[in-house]
XYZ file of C-alpha atoms in Angstrom:
713
model
C -21.956 25.033 -20.833
C -24.471 22.827 -19.002
C -25.316 19.271 -18.409
C -28.108 16.923 -18.042
C -26.770 13.429 -18.460
C -27.855 10.210 -16.230
C -25.297 7.117 -15.897
C -25.101 3.908 -17.287
C -27.093 1.313 -15.134
C -24.243 -0.753 -14.960
C -22.555 2.096 -12.858
C -24.547 2.640 -11.205
C -24.997 -0.632 -9.247
C -21.090 0.319 -7.903
C -22.730 3.445 -6.328
C -24.639 4.928 -3.583
C -26.770 7.731 -4.182
C -24.334 10.657 -3.429
C -21.535 8.949 -4.979
C -23.691 9.321 -8.397
C -24.851 13.123 -7.933
C -20.966 13.897 -7.352
C -20.250 12.449 -10.906
C -23.330 13.745 -12.457
C -22.769 17.519 -11.081
C -20.425 18.794 -13.477
C -21.283 22.555 -14.400
C -19.704 24.760 -12.472
C -17.758 24.744 -8.995
C -18.016 21.785 -6.461
C -16.858 20.685 -3.572
C -16.859 17.140 -2.286
C -16.430 16.370 1.172
C -15.341 12.652 0.875
C -14.963 11.492 4.231
C -12.551 8.247 5.086
C -12.553 5.243 3.121
C -16.005 6.561 1.197
C -14.755 5.599 -2.265
C -13.553 8.942 -3.403
C -10.961 7.681 -5.924
C -13.801 5.629 -7.264
C -16.375 9.039 -7.702
C -12.974 10.644 -9.720
C -12.455 8.293 -11.783
C -15.829 7.492 -12.932
C -16.656 11.255 -12.709
C -13.852 11.430 -15.449
C -14.881 8.932 -17.433
C -18.685 10.138 -17.581
C -16.755 13.048 -19.263
C -15.298 11.419 -21.865
C -17.617 8.553 -22.038
C -21.180 10.327 -22.189
C -20.289 14.265 -22.622
C -17.624 13.813 -25.284
C -14.749 15.471 -23.567
C -11.391 14.744 -25.031
C -8.853 13.758 -22.373
C -6.768 16.439 -23.299
C -9.451 18.815 -21.831
C -9.248 17.280 -18.222
C -6.661 18.054 -15.639
C -6.412 15.752 -12.501
C -4.267 16.731 -10.123
C -3.272 14.331 -7.197
C -0.546 14.428 -3.931
C 1.129 11.142 -4.755
C 2.628 9.613 -7.588
C 0.744 6.293 -6.973
C -2.497 7.570 -6.289
C -1.914 9.454 -9.841
C -1.055 6.418 -11.364
C -3.981 4.192 -9.821
C -6.132 7.147 -11.498
C -4.761 6.383 -14.495
C -4.955 2.993 -14.685
C -8.280 2.736 -13.429
C -9.352 5.378 -16.249
C -7.646 3.848 -18.834
C -9.293 0.173 -17.516
C -13.347 1.853 -17.804
C -12.382 3.653 -20.969
C -10.668 1.291 -22.793
C -7.756 3.411 -23.571
C -4.099 2.150 -24.745
C -2.393 4.781 -23.767
C -2.620 6.669 -20.361
C -3.988 10.162 -20.249
C -1.078 12.599 -19.904
C -3.192 15.001 -17.687
C -3.613 12.957 -14.648
C -0.275 14.018 -12.306
C 0.566 15.599 -8.855
C 1.265 19.413 -8.715
C 4.453 19.313 -9.001
C 4.608 17.104 -12.382
C 2.190 19.351 -13.670
C 3.768 22.581 -12.929
C 7.101 20.776 -14.309
C 5.202 20.233 -17.516
C 4.542 23.815 -18.110
C 7.762 25.331 -17.193
C 9.394 22.770 -19.425
C 7.209 24.806 -22.393
C 7.613 28.190 -20.997
C 10.372 28.322 -18.411
C 12.063 30.716 -20.797
C 9.515 33.560 -20.408
C 10.913 33.634 -16.946
C 14.789 32.931 -17.093
C 15.090 29.338 -17.162
C 15.898 26.982 -19.921
C 14.224 23.733 -20.584
C 17.077 22.112 -19.424
C 16.609 23.018 -15.817
C 17.556 20.800 -12.683
C 15.638 19.760 -10.127
C 17.117 20.083 -6.880
C 15.869 17.672 -3.900
C 16.375 18.394 0.183
C 20.074 17.415 -0.175
C 21.133 19.976 -3.164
C 19.158 22.727 -1.735
C 20.619 21.975 2.136
C 24.298 22.243 0.222
C 23.314 25.601 -1.421
C 22.366 27.272 1.900
C 25.286 26.071 3.589
C 26.749 27.809 0.936
C 25.173 30.886 0.904
C 25.202 30.920 5.076
C 29.005 30.961 4.572
C 29.438 33.472 2.265
C 27.121 35.657 4.171
C 29.205 35.384 7.100
C 26.496 33.441 8.857
C 27.715 30.795 11.697
C 26.269 27.534 10.650
C 27.260 26.139 13.853
C 25.173 28.928 15.967
C 22.379 28.825 13.163
C 21.130 25.624 11.736
C 21.029 25.632 7.605
C 18.033 23.240 8.242
C 16.317 25.585 9.792
C 16.775 28.500 7.743
C 15.950 26.415 4.424
C 12.142 25.990 6.192
C 12.156 29.805 6.694
C 12.809 30.330 3.051
C 10.607 27.749 1.968
C 7.442 29.020 4.292
C 8.067 32.733 2.501
C 8.442 31.043 -1.064
C 4.747 29.249 -0.267
C 3.855 32.355 1.057
C 4.520 33.711 -2.014
C 7.135 36.001 -0.689
C 9.550 37.298 -2.531
C 13.694 37.881 -1.357
C 12.615 41.585 -1.702
C 9.489 41.810 0.234
C 11.447 39.349 3.018
C 14.048 41.510 3.699
C 11.560 45.008 4.176
C 9.043 42.807 6.071
C 12.119 41.920 8.321
C 11.211 42.511 11.930
C 14.613 40.941 13.677
C 17.921 40.146 12.994
C 17.189 36.455 12.741
C 14.829 37.523 9.863
C 16.964 40.040 8.131
C 19.991 36.940 8.028
C 17.081 34.879 6.642
C 16.437 37.180 4.160
C 20.086 37.866 2.875
C 20.430 34.098 2.404
C 17.199 34.003 0.864
C 18.300 36.191 -1.713
C 21.731 34.765 -2.341
C 20.099 31.204 -2.649
C 17.658 32.834 -5.710
C 20.904 33.919 -7.352
C 22.723 30.556 -7.221
C 19.475 28.329 -8.461
C 18.717 30.800 -11.272
C 23.029 30.736 -12.335
C 22.577 26.457 -12.069
C 19.265 26.577 -14.138
C 17.841 25.100 -11.216
C 14.390 24.875 -9.051
C 13.828 23.191 -5.816
C 10.218 21.904 -5.150
C 9.185 25.054 -3.903
C 9.868 26.836 -7.155
C 8.163 24.645 -9.530
C 4.889 25.971 -7.969
C 5.742 29.579 -7.248
C 7.448 29.874 -10.608
C 4.361 28.453 -12.732
C 1.900 30.582 -10.615
C 4.225 33.523 -11.088
C 4.265 33.011 -15.174
C 0.586 32.241 -15.208
C 0.074 35.724 -13.296
C 2.798 37.833 -15.476
C 1.857 36.295 -19.335
C -2.119 36.551 -20.342
C -1.492 34.571 -23.307
C -0.168 31.356 -21.568
C -2.580 32.151 -18.953
C -5.375 32.132 -21.502
C -4.189 28.937 -22.949
C -3.853 26.833 -20.148
C -7.057 28.231 -18.633
C -8.968 27.591 -21.877
C -7.060 24.084 -22.305
C -8.596 22.511 -19.465
C -11.986 22.906 -19.405
C -12.475 20.693 -16.525
C -10.348 20.451 -13.643
C -10.545 17.939 -10.594
C -8.352 18.059 -7.322
C -7.983 15.394 -5.006
C -6.796 15.467 -1.703
C -7.982 19.582 -1.276
C -7.493 19.740 2.239
C -3.731 19.626 1.885
C -3.266 22.540 -0.768
C -1.147 25.988 0.430
C -1.570 29.566 -1.136
C 0.663 28.764 -4.101
C -1.306 25.603 -5.037
C -4.376 27.357 -4.343
C -3.691 30.202 -6.739
C -2.901 27.422 -8.721
C -5.998 25.860 -9.329
C -7.978 29.683 -9.311
C -5.350 30.811 -12.250
C -6.263 27.262 -14.094
C -10.126 27.182 -13.040
C -10.115 31.185 -14.280
C -11.823 30.894 -17.762
C -14.037 27.650 -17.727
C -14.908 27.796 -13.951
C -15.497 24.311 -13.913
C -13.316 23.216 -10.752
C -13.962 19.726 -8.847
C -12.110 19.524 -5.737
C -12.721 16.235 -3.201
C -11.390 16.167 0.067
C -12.182 15.874 4.090
C -11.827 18.899 6.440
C -10.981 16.148 9.006
C -7.806 14.852 6.796
C -5.908 18.347 7.381
C -2.690 17.334 8.851
C 0.048 19.055 6.860
C -0.066 22.566 8.005
C 3.876 22.566 9.247
C 4.158 22.379 5.759
C 2.676 25.135 4.416
C -1.121 23.631 4.217
C -4.255 25.831 4.923
C -7.534 24.349 6.175
C -9.147 27.569 5.421
C -8.782 26.523 1.195
C -11.288 23.531 1.661
C -13.139 25.644 4.930
C -13.711 28.713 2.189
C -14.387 27.302 -0.946
C -17.905 27.760 -1.412
C -16.983 31.229 -0.365
C -14.418 31.351 -2.671
C -16.102 29.486 -5.829
C -19.204 31.275 -6.497
C -22.171 29.046 -6.927
C -20.239 26.145 -6.001
C -21.925 23.158 -4.514
C -21.433 21.023 -1.869
C -22.159 16.914 -1.950
C -21.090 14.949 1.234
C -19.524 11.710 0.907
C -20.445 10.463 4.367
C -20.973 6.442 4.204
C -17.372 4.440 4.643
C -16.423 1.172 2.891
C -13.648 0.354 5.045
C -13.850 0.026 8.410
C -16.045 -2.020 10.868
C -18.809 0.175 12.844
C -16.733 0.645 16.420
C -13.653 1.884 14.863
C -16.313 4.368 12.757
C -17.760 5.281 16.387
C -14.475 5.729 17.700
C -13.053 8.458 14.741
C -16.137 10.209 15.120
C -15.970 10.226 18.662
C -12.285 11.935 18.120
C -13.026 14.295 15.766
C -16.270 15.908 17.691
C -13.946 18.090 19.771
C -12.681 20.076 16.913
C -14.485 23.254 16.026
C -13.284 24.235 12.365
C -14.490 21.184 10.721
C -17.618 20.714 7.504
C -20.189 18.641 9.827
C -20.187 14.793 8.825
C -20.764 12.121 10.969
C -19.234 9.003 9.163
C -21.556 5.480 8.776
C -21.051 2.238 7.570
C -22.848 -1.709 6.272
C -20.077 -3.017 8.034
C -20.359 -5.365 10.512
C -19.431 -3.821 13.864
C -16.013 -5.974 13.854
C -13.656 -6.540 16.682
C -13.209 -4.895 20.278
C -11.154 -2.004 19.561
C -8.215 -2.536 22.376
C -6.375 0.166 24.466
C -3.154 -1.431 26.253
C -1.289 0.165 28.641
C 2.151 -1.064 29.458
C 4.973 0.297 32.033
C 7.936 0.771 29.478
C 8.012 1.620 25.371
C 10.488 -1.513 25.560
C 7.375 -3.559 26.729
C 5.263 -1.818 24.605
C 7.350 -2.276 21.296
C 7.806 -6.543 22.484
C 4.237 -7.077 23.065
C 3.158 -5.498 20.051
C 6.262 -7.196 18.023
C 4.663 -10.489 19.488
C 1.303 -9.875 18.893
C 2.053 -9.298 15.075
C 3.610 -12.470 14.763
C 0.564 -13.757 16.673
C -1.600 -12.469 13.502
C 1.474 -13.536 10.997
C 1.021 -16.993 11.852
C -2.767 -17.139 11.470
C -2.719 -15.133 8.230
C 0.507 -14.421 7.071
C -0.961 -12.709 3.802
C -2.762 -9.811 6.028
C -0.851 -6.560 6.189
C 0.101 -4.991 9.727
C 1.062 -1.338 10.044
C 2.681 0.486 13.426
C 2.339 3.970 13.249
C 4.072 6.843 15.889
C 3.895 10.086 16.288
C 7.974 10.775 15.762
C 10.468 8.803 14.104
C 12.720 8.100 17.160
C 10.052 5.999 18.228
C 10.525 3.208 15.616
C 14.287 1.841 16.730
C 12.443 -0.357 19.434
C 9.693 -1.479 17.117
C 12.732 -2.096 14.733
C 14.389 -4.344 17.260
C 11.892 -6.132 18.434
C 10.725 -7.163 14.962
C 14.033 -8.336 14.236
C 14.080 -10.450 16.972
C 11.207 -12.168 16.275
C 12.747 -12.741 12.579
C 9.664 -10.415 10.609
C 10.522 -8.542 8.134
C 9.154 -5.028 7.874
C 9.452 -2.077 5.598
C 10.452 1.618 7.504
C 8.540 4.083 5.255
C 10.395 7.302 5.958
C 14.216 6.206 5.837
C 16.868 7.289 3.864
C 15.003 6.528 0.632
C 17.039 5.110 -2.508
C 17.678 8.055 -4.470
C 19.207 9.460 -1.272
C 21.951 7.003 -1.099
C 25.218 8.094 -1.746
C 26.155 5.659 -4.448
C 22.882 6.484 -6.346
C 23.391 10.294 -5.822
C 26.515 10.418 -7.369
C 25.712 8.602 -10.554
C 22.538 10.758 -10.619
C 24.252 13.899 -10.369
C 26.429 12.748 -13.385
C 23.178 12.261 -15.512
C 22.038 15.815 -13.906
C 25.680 17.908 -15.222
C 25.413 15.764 -18.455
C 22.177 17.934 -19.631
C 22.829 20.983 -17.583
C 26.342 22.087 -17.167
C 25.117 25.180 -15.382
C 24.373 22.879 -12.259
C 27.226 23.670 -9.419
C 25.480 21.280 -7.068
C 26.045 18.115 -9.325
C 29.366 19.385 -10.542
C 30.791 19.823 -7.190
C 29.149 16.147 -5.979
C 30.987 14.492 -8.711
C 34.156 16.672 -9.685
C 36.377 14.362 -6.934
C 33.885 11.263 -7.383
C 35.966 9.041 -7.877
C 39.162 11.031 -6.496
C 40.672 13.443 -8.978
C 42.896 15.267 -6.500
C 40.250 18.402 -6.800
C 39.493 19.247 -2.853
C 37.875 22.182 -1.684
C 40.308 25.091 -1.811
C 40.148 24.420 -5.726
C 36.186 24.540 -5.672
C 36.442 27.507 -3.593
C 38.122 29.134 -6.079
C 36.427 28.217 -8.903
C 33.049 29.640 -6.821
C 34.604 32.790 -6.097
C 35.407 33.245 -9.746
C 32.160 32.346 -10.972
C 30.851 35.483 -8.264
C 33.405 37.713 -9.444
C 32.721 37.291 -13.437
C 28.925 36.201 -13.092
C 29.489 32.969 -15.585
C 28.229 29.286 -15.089
C 30.719 26.633 -14.500
C 30.688 25.534 -18.085
C 32.127 29.405 -18.519
C 34.337 28.762 -15.763
C 35.700 25.264 -17.343
C 36.549 27.221 -20.028
C 38.363 29.774 -18.478
C 40.973 27.634 -16.174
C 44.070 29.687 -17.243
C 42.429 32.667 -16.245
C 42.297 31.702 -12.895
C 44.893 32.734 -10.120
C 46.356 30.396 -8.158
C 46.041 27.230 -9.364
C 48.210 24.221 -10.269
C 49.178 22.505 -13.654
C 48.090 19.620 -11.685
C 44.707 20.831 -10.583
C 44.125 22.460 -14.152
C 44.942 19.167 -16.238
C 42.823 17.263 -13.415
C 39.999 19.969 -13.901
C 40.713 19.044 -18.037
C 40.157 15.519 -17.864
C 37.046 15.595 -15.781
C 35.659 18.188 -18.779
C 36.516 15.547 -21.402
C 34.972 12.784 -20.088
C 32.019 15.071 -19.740
C 32.043 15.506 -23.111
C 32.777 11.505 -23.809
C 29.909 11.012 -21.818
C 27.291 13.409 -23.645
C 26.599 11.313 -26.565
C 25.477 8.074 -24.295
C 23.101 10.361 -22.564
C 21.269 11.231 -25.926
C 20.431 7.426 -26.076
C 18.653 7.685 -22.724
C 19.057 6.702 -18.966
C 20.247 3.152 -19.421
C 23.023 3.411 -21.480
C 23.947 6.885 -19.427
C 23.975 5.061 -16.470
C 26.225 2.024 -18.059
C 28.932 4.177 -19.454
C 29.052 6.763 -16.798
C 29.795 3.788 -14.448
C 32.146 2.372 -16.838
C 34.161 5.165 -17.894
C 34.349 7.097 -14.601
C 36.016 3.774 -12.856
C 33.144 4.181 -10.445
C 32.188 0.985 -10.604
C 35.329 -0.698 -10.694
C 36.748 1.129 -7.809
C 33.993 -0.592 -5.980
C 35.170 -3.874 -7.078
C 38.771 -3.532 -6.246
C 37.315 -2.486 -3.010
C 35.451 -5.890 -2.108
C 34.069 -4.945 0.904
C 30.648 -6.118 2.015
C 29.632 -2.407 2.022
C 30.838 -1.864 -1.508
C 29.202 -4.920 -2.525
C 26.060 -3.207 -1.404
C 26.173 -0.661 -3.268
C 26.978 -2.306 -6.387
C 23.955 -4.040 -6.182
C 22.384 -0.705 -4.995
C 23.759 0.800 -8.940
C 22.589 -2.281 -10.307
C 19.078 -1.607 -9.357
C 19.110 1.901 -10.733
C 20.279 0.855 -13.846
C 17.156 -1.848 -14.000
C 14.804 1.130 -12.977
C 16.373 2.794 -16.115
C 15.702 -0.184 -18.153
C 11.933 -0.065 -16.861
C 11.481 3.121 -17.218
C 12.409 3.191 -20.842
C 10.132 0.195 -21.427
C 7.349 2.063 -20.559
C 8.422 5.384 -22.077
C 5.324 6.273 -24.569
C 6.320 10.381 -25.123
C 7.968 11.049 -28.040
C 11.759 12.335 -27.709
C 11.161 16.139 -29.256
C 14.214 17.278 -28.052
C 17.802 15.978 -27.266
C 17.935 14.727 -23.807
C 14.308 14.256 -23.527
C 14.057 10.585 -22.334
C 17.014 11.214 -19.774
C 16.019 14.436 -18.646
C 12.481 12.781 -18.015
C 13.701 9.957 -16.066
C 15.525 12.241 -14.167
C 12.692 14.244 -13.524
C 10.513 11.095 -12.396
C 13.607 10.527 -10.019
C 13.301 14.140 -8.345
C 9.978 14.145 -7.855
C 9.168 10.121 -6.249
C 8.469 9.925 -2.764
C 8.778 7.144 -0.393
C 5.110 5.979 -0.321
C 5.100 5.522 -3.851
C 7.963 2.261 -2.996
C 5.163 0.424 -0.906
C 4.590 -3.050 -2.625
C 1.783 -5.300 -2.334
C 4.371 -7.686 -0.616
C 5.812 -5.295 2.092
C 2.740 -6.941 4.974
C 4.601 -5.175 8.165
C 4.793 -1.428 7.906
C 6.335 1.116 10.155
C 5.505 5.075 9.388
C 4.406 8.116 11.207
C 1.074 9.141 11.365
C 2.151 11.932 8.945
C 2.805 8.938 5.935
C 0.298 6.966 6.830
C -2.253 9.830 4.830
C -3.898 8.036 2.091
C -3.189 4.150 3.187
C -5.009 1.395 4.738
C -4.392 -1.604 6.529
C -6.268 -4.815 8.357
C -4.038 -4.403 11.291
C -3.383 -1.402 12.895
C -1.488 -0.333 16.048
C -0.853 3.519 16.908
C 1.698 3.620 19.654
C 2.821 6.180 21.968
C -0.944 7.459 23.012
C 0.363 9.813 25.801
C 0.497 13.174 26.902
C 3.195 15.522 24.961
C 3.946 12.635 22.845
C 0.167 12.117 21.335
C -0.839 14.748 20.672
C 2.755 16.383 20.970
C 3.884 18.841 23.576
C 4.023 21.634 20.754
C 0.552 21.280 19.979
C -0.493 21.073 23.610
C 1.985 24.382 24.521
C 0.388 26.507 21.730
C -2.680 27.205 20.403
C -6.032 25.466 20.014
C -5.025 25.376 15.832
C -2.216 23.204 16.502
C -4.182 20.622 18.638
C -7.006 20.554 16.335
C -4.137 19.224 13.838
C -3.170 16.897 16.124
C -6.886 15.636 16.620
C -7.001 15.264 12.904
C -4.097 13.328 12.862
C -5.367 10.362 15.482
C -8.992 10.599 13.490
C -6.302 9.460 9.923
C -4.553 7.231 12.640
C -7.770 5.236 13.544
C -9.208 5.597 10.064
C -6.553 3.650 7.552
C -7.914 1.040 10.131
C -10.420 -1.952 8.432
C -10.813 -4.662 10.563
C -8.611 -4.607 13.954
C -7.281 -1.094 15.920
C -4.680 -1.026 18.359
C -4.239 1.856 20.887
C -1.405 1.487 23.356
C 0.742 3.728 25.756
C 3.055 3.589 28.549
C 3.847 5.073 31.862
C 7.392 5.702 31.604
C 9.782 6.168 28.361
C 13.374 6.959 27.670
C 13.819 10.440 26.316
C 17.181 12.116 25.863
C 18.931 9.718 28.201
C 16.477 10.601 30.986
C 12.758 8.639 31.380
C 9.960 10.892 31.753
C 6.474 9.948 33.341
C 3.454 11.113 31.089
C 0.144 10.686 31.616
C -1.913 8.834 28.952
C -3.367 10.544 26.288
C -6.487 12.981 25.754
C -7.502 11.049 22.884
C -7.874 8.064 25.073
C -10.641 9.746 27.308
C -11.939 11.587 24.738
C -12.823 7.679 23.040
C -12.419 5.571 26.165
C -16.669 4.439 25.802
C -15.428 2.942 22.396
C -12.626 0.212 23.874
C -11.815 -1.528 26.162
C -8.351 -1.131 28.374
C -6.116 -3.662 28.792
C -3.821 -3.198 31.862
C -0.210 -5.140 31.278
C 1.973 -2.167 33.739
C 2.870 -1.871 37.181
C 0.663 -0.132 38.412
C 1.838 3.467 38.586
C 0.078 5.604 41.653
C 0.808 9.544 42.394
C 2.953 9.249 45.552
C 0.199 12.319 47.019
C 1.802 12.232 50.748
C 5.218 11.767 49.889
C 7.425 14.300 51.344
C 10.658 15.040 48.661
C 13.273 14.902 51.257
C 15.346 12.223 49.685
C 18.570 11.700 50.168
C 21.254 10.340 48.280
C 22.528 6.906 49.791
C 18.543 6.560 50.270
C 17.558 2.918 50.107
C 14.180 2.263 47.996
C 11.918 -0.742 46.804
C 10.716 -0.440 43.227
C 7.360 -2.709 42.735
C 9.015 -4.211 39.366
C 13.024 -3.482 39.210
C 13.378 -4.200 43.266
C 15.775 -3.160 45.823
C 17.940 0.248 45.600
C 20.176 2.984 46.244
C 19.558 6.639 45.200
C 22.701 7.985 42.981
C 21.303 11.353 42.924
C 18.270 13.433 43.567
C 17.546 16.363 40.488
C 13.782 17.933 42.563
C 11.428 15.211 41.350
C 13.948 12.977 39.502
C 16.081 10.353 41.346
C 18.609 8.610 39.801
C 18.504 4.759 41.263
C 21.571 2.015 41.141
C 19.109 -1.669 41.005
C 21.095 -4.812 40.530
C 23.207 -5.399 37.711
C 20.727 -6.615 35.595
C 18.696 -3.801 36.115
C 21.266 -0.949 35.920
C 20.965 2.579 36.504
C 17.194 3.850 36.241
C 16.051 7.900 36.100
C 12.729 7.767 38.373
C 10.160 10.834 39.117
C 9.032 9.910 42.308
C 5.904 12.047 42.367
C 4.926 8.948 39.674
C 7.072 5.851 40.282
C 5.877 2.776 42.340
C 8.379 2.668 44.839
C 8.465 2.741 48.857
C 11.219 4.024 50.389
C 13.089 2.135 53.288
């Protein structure tokens, strides 16, 4: 297929020459290397619209893949506006949403019913813990979370349980492989898939069923993939398979923004695209529309220290912009207080301006939250316990899941005694044992209660009441999510129990449940798919919840945001604070102790943080930081050294100088004088670290005698 077409003049006015080339190059594989803020969304949406409007390609034959629901919805909205569509194109989605659609249709070919449940992290952690217990693995000695992470890594490397057992090199690997095998069996029995499975099982389906592969690869004449640098092996395989027929695969990404290696992303996918896809064309988008010249100069300076990248140099027509500030504090408390006060000043000057505080680890958020609250500043913490992870929400959602999939063991165990029905862990253990011995489902076990040994009549009666309740609720589930939620809250007595409790916590839970009901009504109002089967509307609602991410919930009203640097990806803000820029914190000590590749990823993370800023950028660090109950003294981040010519440094700290001539013959009871804390008494000596009692207002401090600003009396 060959094309020769030019864009309309009204479009060209909005685009630069590189963007026009990217839009018009639609024949064969294309790699669009899109730097931060270079207008890649505009390119993708116009490229899509160009195919439809000027080449008469049906939207059913174009697949566009993003990494977040928010990005997918934005793309749908823009394309609908460009093409004057009343209904949004169906095949613009995340990887996971795409795979769910395919598995709903063909999942039976690999042993799954269409009503399968999607397990979230809480669900999968519970299953892993149970599998560990059944394999006699002490969950106090071995972390279920780590086992789950290892299983995820095995899945994303396309390693089966059998291969994991064969490849095990030590005792730990053997145990992980055993749990992995048990875990897969339990998910299959529950007719459930985890997030990794959605991708892995889809690839398995396409690789083992030639007719199904032919259908989907013929269907999608054109494929576009956003954020390609974040793809893992499974996602790479999926794109390769779906693009195997027409070869019109266009990927957009930036090798300098690959920051998710910890969850399996492989930078080689973008670096080697031209090798993997024959005759691929490379197009560079290097004009930045977001940031000032000073911010871009700093970003370019930082990323130039990496070797693994496709060379480019971001530039902009934007003004030089404000001076970038690098600010030094004595402690992380001082850092947080100053930032909160500065945000207060920004808000007073322009309350509509968005401000973001970035940090390397979640634990750093606490002090910022405290200081912002002290100044009565409203903020949103991105990455905290999500709405759908709250107990009351999870309880009701589990009821809904069980209504449409009565094989779901995790949902059953969560709700069977919620509200209390006198069904404890001993009973659940007996049910699990019966299921394992007889190879049956929860549904079949409930039909055979009188075959159980050592179940009291009271417990049997309670289980039968639960079974009757589920049967009573099922007709309402056919009507959609709002009616199912409403009747579940009513018939279970869940909401009534909260009302009777009458506590502030109960009231908050009721408000959350009301919000859940609202979300169901809103979903139904926007639902435009034909309900082609029983429970379809409820199933699709639950699917949308399962695939929900925290960044999808950001609102324009959220003016002060706190988040890790990893969560900042894809966002932009007028004001940005990158905090904790200290060695061993950012870059993280793991990266400095491992390989150069790990340090390069930290460098890319810094680059991502910097390029989120539109107008004003602050880089902060402190000399001392409290960790694990003690005080550590970190040197300024090497990133500050690499970019030092592009910012001014402001020092708000007590001047820390290394005590080069200090002889460490310090004794307990010795008097010292600290530049900030005043006179104190040494309580304990452990190498260079000393524990010092200052006056009552200051209290006990843990100091590094080599670096602390102290004198000995």
